[in-house]
PDB file of C-alpha atoms (C1' of nucleotides) in Angstrom:
ATOM      1  CA  MET A  28     121.805 149.600  72.518  1.00  0.00           C
ATOM      2  CA  SER A  29     122.096 153.398  71.050  1.00  0.00           C
ATOM      3  CA  SER A  30     119.345 152.999  68.099  1.00  0.00           C
ATOM      4  CA  ASN A  31     115.685 152.045  68.229  1.00  0.00           C
ATOM      5  CA  GLY A  32     114.813 152.982  71.617  1.00  0.00           C
ATOM      6  CA  GLN A  33     112.257 155.663  71.512  1.00  0.00           C
ATOM      7  CA  SER A  34     110.518 153.684  68.329  1.00  0.00           C
ATOM      8  CA  ASP A  35     110.835 150.948  70.549  1.00  0.00           C
ATOM      9  CA  ALA A  36     109.043 152.361  73.413  1.00  0.00           C
ATOM     10  CA  MET A  37     106.180 153.654  71.195  1.00  0.00           C
ATOM     11  CA  SER A  38     105.483 150.799  69.424  1.00  0.00           C
ATOM     12  CA  GLN A  39     104.867 148.767  72.408  1.00  0.00           C
ATOM     13  CA  GLY A  40     101.084 149.100  72.303  1.00  0.00           C
ATOM     14  CA  ALA A  41     101.345 148.113  68.441  1.00  0.00           C
ATOM     15  CA  PHE A  42     103.272 144.943  69.278  1.00  0.00           C
ATOM     16  CA  ARG A  43     101.233 143.885  72.133  1.00  0.00           C
ATOM     17  CA  ALA A  44      97.844 144.238  69.705  1.00  0.00           C
ATOM     18  CA  LEU A  45      99.387 142.520  67.029  1.00  0.00           C
ATOM     19  CA  ALA A  46     100.448 139.479  69.139  1.00  0.00           C
ATOM     20  CA  ASP A  47      96.873 137.910  69.036  1.00  0.00           C
ATOM     21  CA  PRO A  48      95.372 136.326  65.731  1.00  0.00           C
ATOM     22  CA  THR A  49      91.733 137.676  66.303  1.00  0.00           C
ATOM     23  CA  ARG A  50      93.043 141.168  66.489  1.00  0.00           C
ATOM     24  CA  ARG A  51      95.403 140.644  63.233  1.00  0.00           C
ATOM     25  CA  ARG A  52      92.024 139.209  61.694  1.00  0.00           C
ATOM     26  CA  ILE A  53      89.969 142.183  62.648  1.00  0.00           C
ATOM     27  CA  LEU A  54      92.746 144.289  61.125  1.00  0.00           C
ATOM     28  CA  MET A  55      92.322 142.544  57.571  1.00  0.00           C
ATOM     29  CA  HIS A  56      88.374 143.277  57.778  1.00  0.00           C
ATOM     30  CA  LEU A  57      89.186 146.897  58.460  1.00  0.00           C
ATOM     31  CA  SER A  58      91.651 147.038  55.586  1.00  0.00           C
ATOM     32  CA  LYS A  59      88.551 146.398  53.280  1.00  0.00           C
ATOM     33  CA  GLY A  60      87.019 149.141  54.773  1.00  0.00           C
ATOM     34  CA  GLU A  61      85.877 150.992  58.269  1.00  0.00           C
ATOM     35  CA  MET A  62      82.840 149.398  59.972  1.00  0.00           C
ATOM     36  CA  PRO A  63      80.820 149.382  63.410  1.00  0.00           C
ATOM     37  CA  ILE A  64      81.434 146.502  65.897  1.00  0.00           C
ATOM     38  CA  GLY A  65      78.210 144.592  64.859  1.00  0.00           C
ATOM     39  CA  ASP A  66      79.815 143.878  61.214  1.00  0.00           C
ATOM     40  CA  LEU A  67      82.935 142.629  63.117  1.00  0.00           C
ATOM     41  CA  VAL A  68      81.063 140.382  65.179  1.00  0.00           C
ATOM     42  CA  ASP A  69      79.305 138.673  62.676  1.00  0.00           C
ATOM     43  CA  GLN A  70      82.769 137.789  61.447  1.00  0.00           C
ATOM     44  CA  PHE A  71      83.822 135.882  64.593  1.00  0.00           C
ATOM     45  CA  ALA A  72      82.701 133.175  66.946  1.00  0.00           C
ATOM     46  CA  ILE A  73      83.043 135.347  69.826  1.00  0.00           C
ATOM     47  CA  THR A  74      80.784 137.574  71.855  1.00  0.00           C
ATOM     48  CA  ARG A  75      80.469 141.391  70.921  1.00  0.00           C
ATOM     49  CA  ALA A  76      82.207 142.012  74.384  1.00  0.00           C
ATOM     50  CA  ALA A  77      85.228 139.926  73.429  1.00  0.00           C
ATOM     51  CA  VAL A  78      85.501 141.938  70.404  1.00  0.00           C
ATOM     52  CA  LYS A  79      85.026 145.004  72.068  1.00  0.00           C
ATOM     53  CA  LYS A  80      88.024 144.284  74.291  1.00  0.00           C
ATOM     54  CA  HIS A  81      90.103 143.483  71.091  1.00  0.00           C
ATOM     55  CA  LEU A  82      89.151 147.023  69.409  1.00  0.00           C
ATOM     56  CA  VAL A  83      90.305 148.779  72.712  1.00  0.00           C
ATOM     57  CA  ILE A  84      93.713 146.862  72.501  1.00  0.00           C
ATOM     58  CA  LEU A  85      93.948 148.001  69.008  1.00  0.00           C
ATOM     59  CA  GLU A  86      93.218 151.266  69.689  1.00  0.00           C
ATOM     60  CA  GLU A  87      95.868 151.658  72.313  1.00  0.00           C
ATOM     61  CA  GLY A  88      98.367 150.416  69.855  1.00  0.00           C
ATOM     62  CA  GLU A  89      97.068 153.261  67.483  1.00  0.00           C
ATOM     63  CA  LEU A  90      96.223 150.386  65.280  1.00  0.00           C
ATOM     64  CA  ILE A  91      92.482 151.603  64.654  1.00  0.00           C
ATOM     65  CA  SER A  92      90.775 154.947  65.682  1.00  0.00           C
ATOM     66  CA  VAL A  93      87.044 155.241  66.567  1.00  0.00           C
ATOM     67  CA  HIS A  94      84.531 157.653  65.359  1.00  0.00           C
ATOM     68  CA  GLN A  95      81.065 157.994  66.680  1.00  0.00           C
ATOM     69  CA  ARG A  96      78.473 158.567  63.893  1.00  0.00           C
ATOM     70  CA  GLY A  97      74.638 158.671  65.573  1.00  0.00           C
ATOM     71  CA  ARG A  98      74.461 155.742  67.561  1.00  0.00           C
ATOM     72  CA  GLU A  99      77.191 153.873  66.101  1.00  0.00           C
ATOM     73  CA  ARG A 100      80.883 154.077  66.468  1.00  0.00           C
ATOM     74  CA  ILE A 101      82.817 153.269  63.113  1.00  0.00           C
ATOM     75  CA  ASN A 102      86.168 151.384  63.300  1.00  0.00           C
ATOM     76  CA  ARG A 103      88.902 152.479  61.364  1.00  0.00           C
ATOM     77  CA  LEU A 104      92.454 151.696  60.400  1.00  0.00           C
ATOM     78  CA  GLU A 105      95.020 153.487  61.864  1.00  0.00           C
ATOM     79  CA  PRO A 106      98.379 153.967  59.940  1.00  0.00           C
ATOM     80  CA  LYS A 107     100.348 155.399  62.952  1.00  0.00           C
ATOM     81  CA  GLY A 108     100.758 152.105  64.694  1.00  0.00           C
ATOM     82  CA  LEU A 109     101.491 149.961  61.667  1.00  0.00           C
ATOM     83  CA  LYS A 110     103.844 152.642  60.805  1.00  0.00           C
ATOM     84  CA  SER A 111     105.854 152.660  63.975  1.00  0.00           C
ATOM     85  CA  VAL A 112     106.086 148.529  63.816  1.00  0.00           C
ATOM     86  CA  SER A 113     107.684 148.494  60.190  1.00  0.00           C
ATOM     87  CA  GLU A 114     109.972 151.090  61.266  1.00  0.00           C
ATOM     88  CA  TRP A 115     111.094 149.140  64.349  1.00  0.00           C
ATOM     89  CA  LEU A 116     111.357 146.209  61.879  1.00  0.00           C
ATOM     90  CA  ASN A 117     113.165 148.210  59.388  1.00  0.00           C
ATOM     91  CA  TYR A 118     116.139 148.169  61.654  1.00  0.00           C
ATOM     92  CA  PHE A 119     116.623 144.662  60.678  1.00  0.00           C
ATOM     93  CA  SER A 120     115.920 144.955  57.384  1.00  0.00           C
ATOM     94  CA  ARG A 121     119.752 144.440  56.634  1.00  0.00           C
ATOM     95  CA  PHE A 122     119.521 140.640  57.525  1.00  0.00           C
ATOM     96  CA  TRP A 123     116.814 139.540  55.265  1.00  0.00           C
ATOM     97  CA  ASP A 124     115.235 142.108  52.973  1.00  0.00           C
ATOM     98  CA  ASP A 125     115.722 141.052  49.486  1.00  0.00           C
ATOM     99  CA  ARG A 126     112.917 143.234  48.672  1.00  0.00           C
ATOM    100  CA  LEU A 127     114.918 146.511  49.391  1.00  0.00           C
ATOM    101  CA  SER A 128     118.056 145.296  47.242  1.00  0.00           C
ATOM    102  CA  ASP A 129     115.758 144.189  44.389  1.00  0.00           C
ATOM    103  CA  LEU A 130     114.158 147.135  43.946  1.00  0.00           C
ATOM    104  CA  LYS A 131     117.176 149.184  43.944  1.00  0.00           C
ATOM    105  CA  ALA A 132     118.568 146.722  41.423  1.00  0.00           C
ATOM    106  CA  ALA A 133     114.958 147.189  39.390  1.00  0.00           C
ATOM    107  CA  ILE A 134     115.311 150.905  39.565  1.00  0.00           C
ATOM    108  CA  GLU A 135     118.850 151.164  38.736  1.00  0.00           C
ATOM    109  CA  THR A 136     118.345 149.536  35.636  1.00  0.00           C
ATOM    110  CA  GLU A 137     114.976 151.135  35.045  1.00  0.00           C
ATOM    111  CA  THR A 138     117.003 154.307  35.382  1.00  0.00           C
ATOM    112  CA  GLU A 139     119.913 153.557  33.010  1.00  0.00           C
ATOM    113  CA  ASN A 140     117.329 152.496  30.581  1.00  0.00           C
ATOM    114  CA  GLN A 141     115.626 155.921  30.889  1.00  0.00           C
ATOM    115  CA  ILE A 142     118.858 157.451  30.623  1.00  0.00           C
ATOM    116  CA  GLN A 143     119.866 155.189  27.104  1.00  0.00           C
ATOM    117  CA  ARG A 144     116.595 156.496  25.641  1.00  0.00           C
ATOM    118  CA  LYS A 145     117.603 159.988  26.257  1.00  0.00           C
ATOM    119  CA  LYS A 146     120.565 159.661  24.105  1.00  0.00           C
TER     120      LYS A 146
ATOM    121  CA  MET B  21      89.740 137.377  53.997  1.00  0.00           C
ATOM    122  CA  SER B  22      91.382 135.982  51.190  1.00  0.00           C
ATOM    123  CA  SER B  23      94.830 137.259  51.303  1.00  0.00           C
ATOM    124  CA  ASN B  24      97.309 136.797  53.803  1.00  0.00           C
ATOM    125  CA  GLY B  25      95.896 134.067  55.695  1.00  0.00           C
ATOM    126  CA  GLN B  26      98.519 131.626  55.054  1.00  0.00           C
ATOM    127  CA  SER B  27     101.756 134.010  56.090  1.00  0.00           C
ATOM    128  CA  ASP B  28      99.336 134.717  58.957  1.00  0.00           C
ATOM    129  CA  ALA B  29      99.466 131.467  60.385  1.00  0.00           C
ATOM    130  CA  MET B  30     103.157 131.197  59.614  1.00  0.00           C
ATOM    131  CA  SER B  31     104.138 134.260  61.659  1.00  0.00           C
ATOM    132  CA  GLN B  32     101.822 133.502  64.640  1.00  0.00           C
ATOM    133  CA  GLY B  33     104.873 132.501  66.527  1.00  0.00           C
ATOM    134  CA  ALA B  34     106.759 135.328  65.689  1.00  0.00           C
ATOM    135  CA  PHE B  35     104.017 138.030  66.553  1.00  0.00           C
ATOM    136  CA  ARG B  36     103.767 136.489  69.908  1.00  0.00           C
ATOM    137  CA  ALA B  37     107.686 136.569  70.338  1.00  0.00           C
ATOM    138  CA  LEU B  38     107.782 140.204  69.497  1.00  0.00           C
ATOM    139  CA  ALA B  39     105.099 141.446  71.928  1.00  0.00           C
ATOM    140  CA  ASP B  40     107.529 141.322  74.805  1.00  0.00           C
ATOM    141  CA  PRO B  41     109.747 144.205  74.808  1.00  0.00           C
ATOM    142  CA  THR B  42     112.926 142.195  76.752  1.00  0.00           C
ATOM    143  CA  ARG B  43     112.629 139.911  73.553  1.00  0.00           C
ATOM    144  CA  ARG B  44     112.876 142.752  71.138  1.00  0.00           C
ATOM    145  CA  ARG B  45     116.015 144.231  73.415  1.00  0.00           C
ATOM    146  CA  ILE B  46     117.402 140.718  72.919  1.00  0.00           C
ATOM    147  CA  LEU B  47     117.115 140.825  69.055  1.00  0.00           C
ATOM    148  CA  MET B  48     118.617 144.466  68.965  1.00  0.00           C
ATOM    149  CA  HIS B  49     121.782 143.071  70.893  1.00  0.00           C
ATOM    150  CA  LEU B  50     121.729 139.952  68.404  1.00  0.00           C
ATOM    151  CA  SER B  51     121.575 142.152  65.701  1.00  0.00           C
ATOM    152  CA  LYS B  52     125.217 143.514  66.891  1.00  0.00           C
ATOM    153  CA  GLY B  53     126.696 139.949  66.708  1.00  0.00           C
ATOM    154  CA  GLU B  54     125.681 136.431  67.908  1.00  0.00           C
ATOM    155  CA  MET B  55     126.309 135.566  71.406  1.00  0.00           C
ATOM    156  CA  PRO B  56     125.818 132.807  73.839  1.00  0.00           C
ATOM    157  CA  ILE B  57     123.261 133.181  76.756  1.00  0.00           C
ATOM    158  CA  GLY B  58     125.755 134.202  79.623  1.00  0.00           C
ATOM    159  CA  ASP B  59     126.484 137.465  77.499  1.00  0.00           C
ATOM    160  CA  LEU B  60     122.805 138.647  77.037  1.00  0.00           C
ATOM    161  CA  VAL B  61     121.816 137.735  80.899  1.00  0.00           C
ATOM    162  CA  ASP B  62     124.462 140.602  81.819  1.00  0.00           C
ATOM    163  CA  GLN B  63     122.240 143.087  79.910  1.00  0.00           C
ATOM    164  CA  PHE B  64     119.509 142.239  81.680  1.00  0.00           C
ATOM    165  CA  ALA B  65     118.147 142.765  85.493  1.00  0.00           C
ATOM    166  CA  ILE B  66     116.335 139.321  85.472  1.00  0.00           C
ATOM    167  CA  THR B  67     117.652 135.865  86.096  1.00  0.00           C
ATOM    168  CA  ARG B  68     119.519 133.489  83.444  1.00  0.00           C
ATOM    169  CA  ALA B  69     116.353 131.464  83.569  1.00  0.00           C
ATOM    170  CA  ALA B  70     114.456 133.877  82.530  1.00  0.00           C
ATOM    171  CA  VAL B  71     116.265 134.763  79.629  1.00  0.00           C
ATOM    172  CA  LYS B  72     116.577 131.222  78.733  1.00  0.00           C
ATOM    173  CA  LYS B  73     112.425 131.319  78.446  1.00  0.00           C
ATOM    174  CA  HIS B  74     112.784 134.525  75.964  1.00  0.00           C
ATOM    175  CA  LEU B  75     115.456 132.387  74.019  1.00  0.00           C
ATOM    176  CA  VAL B  76     112.837 129.659  73.460  1.00  0.00           C
ATOM    177  CA  ILE B  77     110.235 132.019  72.481  1.00  0.00           C
ATOM    178  CA  LEU B  78     112.401 133.672  70.331  1.00  0.00           C
ATOM    179  CA  GLU B  79     113.459 130.459  68.919  1.00  0.00           C
ATOM    180  CA  GLU B  80     109.585 129.062  68.382  1.00  0.00           C
ATOM    181  CA  GLY B  81     109.129 132.226  66.297  1.00  0.00           C
ATOM    182  CA  GLU B  82     112.053 131.444  64.005  1.00  0.00           C
ATOM    183  CA  LEU B  83     113.590 135.094  65.044  1.00  0.00           C
ATOM    184  CA  ILE B  84     116.819 133.319  66.407  1.00  0.00           C
ATOM    185  CA  SER B  85     118.574 129.873  65.788  1.00  0.00           C
ATOM    186  CA  VAL B  86     121.138 128.294  68.281  1.00  0.00           C
ATOM    187  CA  HIS B  87     124.137 126.637  67.413  1.00  0.00           C
ATOM    188  CA  GLN B  88     125.945 124.254  69.852  1.00  0.00           C
ATOM    189  CA  ARG B  89     130.071 125.382  70.106  1.00  0.00           C
ATOM    190  CA  GLY B  90     131.879 123.525  72.531  1.00  0.00           C
ATOM    191  CA  ARG B  91     130.016 123.974  76.057  1.00  0.00           C
ATOM    192  CA  GLU B  92     128.720 127.287  74.718  1.00  0.00           C
ATOM    193  CA  ARG B  93     125.093 127.859  72.749  1.00  0.00           C
ATOM    194  CA  ILE B  94     125.574 130.535  70.240  1.00  0.00           C
ATOM    195  CA  ASN B  95     122.078 132.336  69.742  1.00  0.00           C
ATOM    196  CA  ARG B  96     122.251 133.733  66.211  1.00  0.00           C
ATOM    197  CA  LEU B  97     119.501 136.491  64.606  1.00  0.00           C
ATOM    198  CA  GLU B  98     117.579 134.247  62.250  1.00  0.00           C
ATOM    199  CA  PRO B  99     115.912 136.457  59.313  1.00  0.00           C
ATOM    200  CA  LYS B 100     112.938 133.843  58.639  1.00  0.00           C
ATOM    201  CA  GLY B 101     110.648 135.001  61.446  1.00  0.00           C
ATOM    202  CA  LEU B 102     111.377 138.582  60.843  1.00  0.00           C
ATOM    203  CA  LYS B 103     110.569 138.250  57.010  1.00  0.00           C
ATOM    204  CA  SER B 104     107.516 136.567  57.559  1.00  0.00           C
ATOM    205  CA  VAL B 105     106.186 139.426  59.929  1.00  0.00           C
ATOM    206  CA  SER B 106     107.526 142.232  57.444  1.00  0.00           C
ATOM    207  CA  GLU B 107     105.382 140.384  54.767  1.00  0.00           C
ATOM    208  CA  TRP B 108     102.458 140.465  56.755  1.00  0.00           C
ATOM    209  CA  LEU B 109     102.759 144.186  57.354  1.00  0.00           C
ATOM    210  CA  ASN B 110     103.313 144.774  53.820  1.00  0.00           C
ATOM    211  CA  TYR B 111      99.900 143.738  52.901  1.00  0.00           C
ATOM    212  CA  PHE B 112      98.935 147.064  54.660  1.00  0.00           C
ATOM    213  CA  SER B 113     101.555 149.337  53.715  1.00  0.00           C
ATOM    214  CA  ARG B 114      99.527 151.002  51.270  1.00  0.00           C
ATOM    215  CA  PHE B 115      97.754 152.703  54.149  1.00  0.00           C
ATOM    216  CA  TRP B 116     100.785 154.535  55.190  1.00  0.00           C
ATOM    217  CA  ASP B 117     104.025 153.444  53.278  1.00  0.00           C
ATOM    218  CA  ASP B 118     106.173 156.810  52.382  1.00  0.00           C
ATOM    219  CA  ARG B 119     109.124 154.301  52.460  1.00  0.00           C
ATOM    220  CA  LEU B 120     109.015 152.658  49.205  1.00  0.00           C
ATOM    221  CA  SER B 121     108.208 156.147  47.634  1.00  0.00           C
ATOM    222  CA  ASP B 122     111.003 157.944  49.486  1.00  0.00           C
ATOM    223  CA  LEU B 123     113.571 155.092  48.986  1.00  0.00           C
ATOM    224  CA  LYS B 124     112.472 154.820  45.040  1.00  0.00           C
ATOM    225  CA  ALA B 125     113.170 158.682  44.756  1.00  0.00           C
ATOM    226  CA  ALA B 126     116.492 158.664  46.733  1.00  0.00           C
ATOM    227  CA  ILE B 127     117.923 155.571  44.783  1.00  0.00           C
ATOM    228  CA  GLU B 128     116.840 157.257  41.505  1.00  0.00           C
ATOM    229  CA  THR B 129     118.726 160.496  42.599  1.00  0.00           C
ATOM    230  CA  GLU B 130     121.842 158.323  43.881  1.00  0.00           C
ATOM    231  CA  THR B 131     122.051 156.498  40.593  1.00  0.00           C
ATOM    232  CA  GLU B 132     122.234 159.722  38.397  1.00  0.00           C
ATOM    233  CA  ASN B 133     124.723 161.057  40.432  1.00  0.00           C
ATOM    234  CA  GLN B 134     126.670 157.900  39.640  1.00  0.00           C
ATOM    235  CA  ILE B 135     126.235 158.068  36.171  1.00  0.00           C
ATOM    236  CA  GLN B 136     126.755 161.509  36.228  1.00  0.00           C
ATOM    237  CA  ARG B 137     130.426 161.066  37.619  1.00  0.00           C
ATOM    238  CA  LYS B 138     131.221 158.292  35.325  1.00  0.00           C
ATOM    239  CA  LYS B 139     131.177 160.741  32.404  1.00  0.00           C
TER     240      LYS B 139
ATOM    241  C1'  DT C  28     139.033 112.194  86.892  1.00  0.00           C
ATOM    242  C1'  DT C  29     137.513 115.711  89.280  1.00  0.00           C
ATOM    243  C1'  DG C  30     136.346 120.305  90.248  1.00  0.00           C
ATOM    244  C1'  DA C  31     134.648 124.650  87.870  1.00  0.00           C
ATOM    245  C1'  DC C  32     131.837 126.625  84.656  1.00  0.00           C
ATOM    246  C1'  DA C  33     128.183 127.503  81.196  1.00  0.00           C
ATOM    247  C1'  DT C  34     124.161 125.865  80.370  1.00  0.00           C
ATOM    248  C1'  DG C  35     119.073 123.512  80.557  1.00  0.00           C
ATOM    249  C1'  DA C  36     114.759 121.690  83.218  1.00  0.00           C
ATOM    250  C1'  DA C  37     111.417 121.522  86.525  1.00  0.00           C
ATOM    251  C1'  DA C  38     108.368 123.420  90.182  1.00  0.00           C
ATOM    252  C1'  DC C  39     106.153 126.720  91.576  1.00  0.00           C
ATOM    253  C1'  DC C  40     103.883 131.794  91.911  1.00  0.00           C
ATOM    254  C1'  DA C  41     101.441 136.605  90.943  1.00  0.00           C
ATOM    255  C1'  DT C  42      99.870 138.852  87.402  1.00  0.00           C
ATOM    256  C1'  DA C  43      98.299 139.750  82.561  1.00  0.00           C
ATOM    257  C1'  DA C  44      95.025 137.956  78.690  1.00  0.00           C
ATOM    258  C1'  DG C  45      91.186 136.013  76.620  1.00  0.00           C
ATOM    259  C1'  DG C  46      87.040 134.840  76.997  1.00  0.00           C
ATOM    260  C1'  DT C  47      81.642 134.482  79.036  1.00  0.00           C
ATOM    261  C1'  DA C  48      77.424 136.025  80.947  1.00  0.00           C
ATOM    262  C1'  DT C  49      74.728 140.115  82.793  1.00  0.00           C
ATOM    263  C1'  DT C  50      73.826 144.767  83.818  1.00  0.00           C
ATOM    264  C1'  DA C  51      73.873 149.641  81.920  1.00  0.00           C
ATOM    265  C1'  DT C  52      73.418 153.836  78.825  1.00  0.00           C
ATOM    266  C1'  DA C  53      72.501 156.337  74.741  1.00  0.00           C
ATOM    267  C1'  DT C  54      69.953 157.056  70.388  1.00  0.00           C
ATOM    268  C1'  DT C  55      66.834 156.391  66.768  1.00  0.00           C
ATOM    269  C1'  DG C  56      61.653 156.232  65.060  1.00  0.00           C
ATOM    270  C1'  DA C  57      57.238 155.588  66.085  1.00  0.00           C
TER     271       DA C  57
ATOM    272  C1'  DT D  13      57.739 159.114  75.723  1.00  0.00           C
ATOM    273  C1'  DC D  14      58.744 154.448  74.704  1.00  0.00           C
ATOM    274  C1'  DA D  15      60.070 150.357  72.392  1.00  0.00           C
ATOM    275  C1'  DA D  16      64.109 148.725  69.796  1.00  0.00           C
ATOM    276  C1'  DT D  17      68.725 148.859  68.732  1.00  0.00           C
ATOM    277  C1'  DA D  18      73.637 149.597  69.017  1.00  0.00           C
ATOM    278  C1'  DT D  19      76.819 149.824  71.879  1.00  0.00           C
ATOM    279  C1'  DA D  20      79.627 149.796  76.775  1.00  0.00           C
ATOM    280  C1'  DA D  21      81.170 148.413  81.295  1.00  0.00           C
ATOM    281  C1'  DT D  22      81.396 145.339  85.192  1.00  0.00           C
ATOM    282  C1'  DA D  23      82.019 141.167  87.304  1.00  0.00           C
ATOM    283  C1'  DC D  24      83.647 137.099  87.212  1.00  0.00           C
ATOM    284  C1'  DC D  25      86.695 132.635  85.337  1.00  0.00           C
ATOM    285  C1'  DT D  26      90.579 130.024  82.855  1.00  0.00           C
ATOM    286  C1'  DT D  27      94.979 129.827  80.947  1.00  0.00           C
ATOM    287  C1'  DA D  28      99.350 132.110  79.526  1.00  0.00           C
ATOM    288  C1'  DT D  29     102.976 134.811  80.398  1.00  0.00           C
ATOM    289  C1'  DG D  30     106.933 136.441  82.735  1.00  0.00           C
ATOM    290  C1'  DG D  31     109.549 135.812  86.173  1.00  0.00           C
ATOM    291  C1'  DT D  32     112.006 133.438  90.677  1.00  0.00           C
ATOM    292  C1'  DT D  33     114.278 129.493  93.331  1.00  0.00           C
ATOM    293  C1'  DT D  34     115.910 124.872  92.781  1.00  0.00           C
ATOM    294  C1'  DC D  35     118.350 120.923  91.011  1.00  0.00           C
ATOM    295  C1'  DA D  36     120.335 118.483  86.880  1.00  0.00           C
ATOM    296  C1'  DT D  37     123.309 117.875  82.935  1.00  0.00           C
ATOM    297  C1'  DG D  38     127.343 118.688  80.223  1.00  0.00           C
ATOM    298  C1'  DT D  39     132.190 120.157  78.850  1.00  0.00           C
ATOM    299  C1'  DC D  40     136.871 121.884  79.322  1.00  0.00           C
ATOM    300  C1'  DA D  41     141.432 121.803  81.635  1.00  0.00           C
ATOM    301  C1'  DA D  42     144.380 120.682  85.100  1.00  0.00           C
TER     302       DA D  42
END
DNA sequence: TTGACATGAAACCATAAGGTATTATATTGA
DNA sequence: TCAATATAATACCTTATGGTTTCATGTCAA
């Protein structure tokens, strides 16, 4: 196997957390700004307890962090977990990623132009 | 919610498939080359039937495709599913992604050097 | 055409996962 | 201090999941 073993072990919690569509929706909401559980519950047709369970799993996957503020607990998007998933995925990017090559081509052209202009 | 709804629906199967560590290991193996189920079974301490189930789930997530060849069925890495996951993740990249800017910097340097050498 | 090999499919089992309802705890403000 | 609010925690239920064992199918080679 060689590559990616450690990164895979670290991101297990994140992969698990992302498997559920409700949890991904929660992340989408939190991407617009941190908020307490109450605000999230309003967005879903499930009970507060169910949302709370999702938040715990998201926290375990290091996709969110929780911060006490008075009697509220604020849930905030946490880059760490997402980053580890992205890094795992990156190992496979050579099989499909047009973005990288497109970007590379674009930058090369751009750089050439800059150099042209400098002359 | 607005953004990312369609992409999320499409990648549900892929997210689900990626949640299991054994399935991620299978993908790692297939990244080294397509192979029949028998070759994969040798790499794991579980039965052929269990591996087969994983392959079905990977196929449902469009992470692999299967091609008949004689009496063998070859499992091949499929970019589609990985790409949809990466696109979903991309929505969040602004929260953490140093990769793009790093890459851009690296390519710029590299391109400059190439042009230097051409002189 | 018959055995051996490579595989798929079905039935079954234990545990994890997602949900509910209910009970308990802590902080704010009058 | 006491009610109201915001939340956590527990017990419980149903279905999904990952695994096994057993049985069925299809294809190659002699």
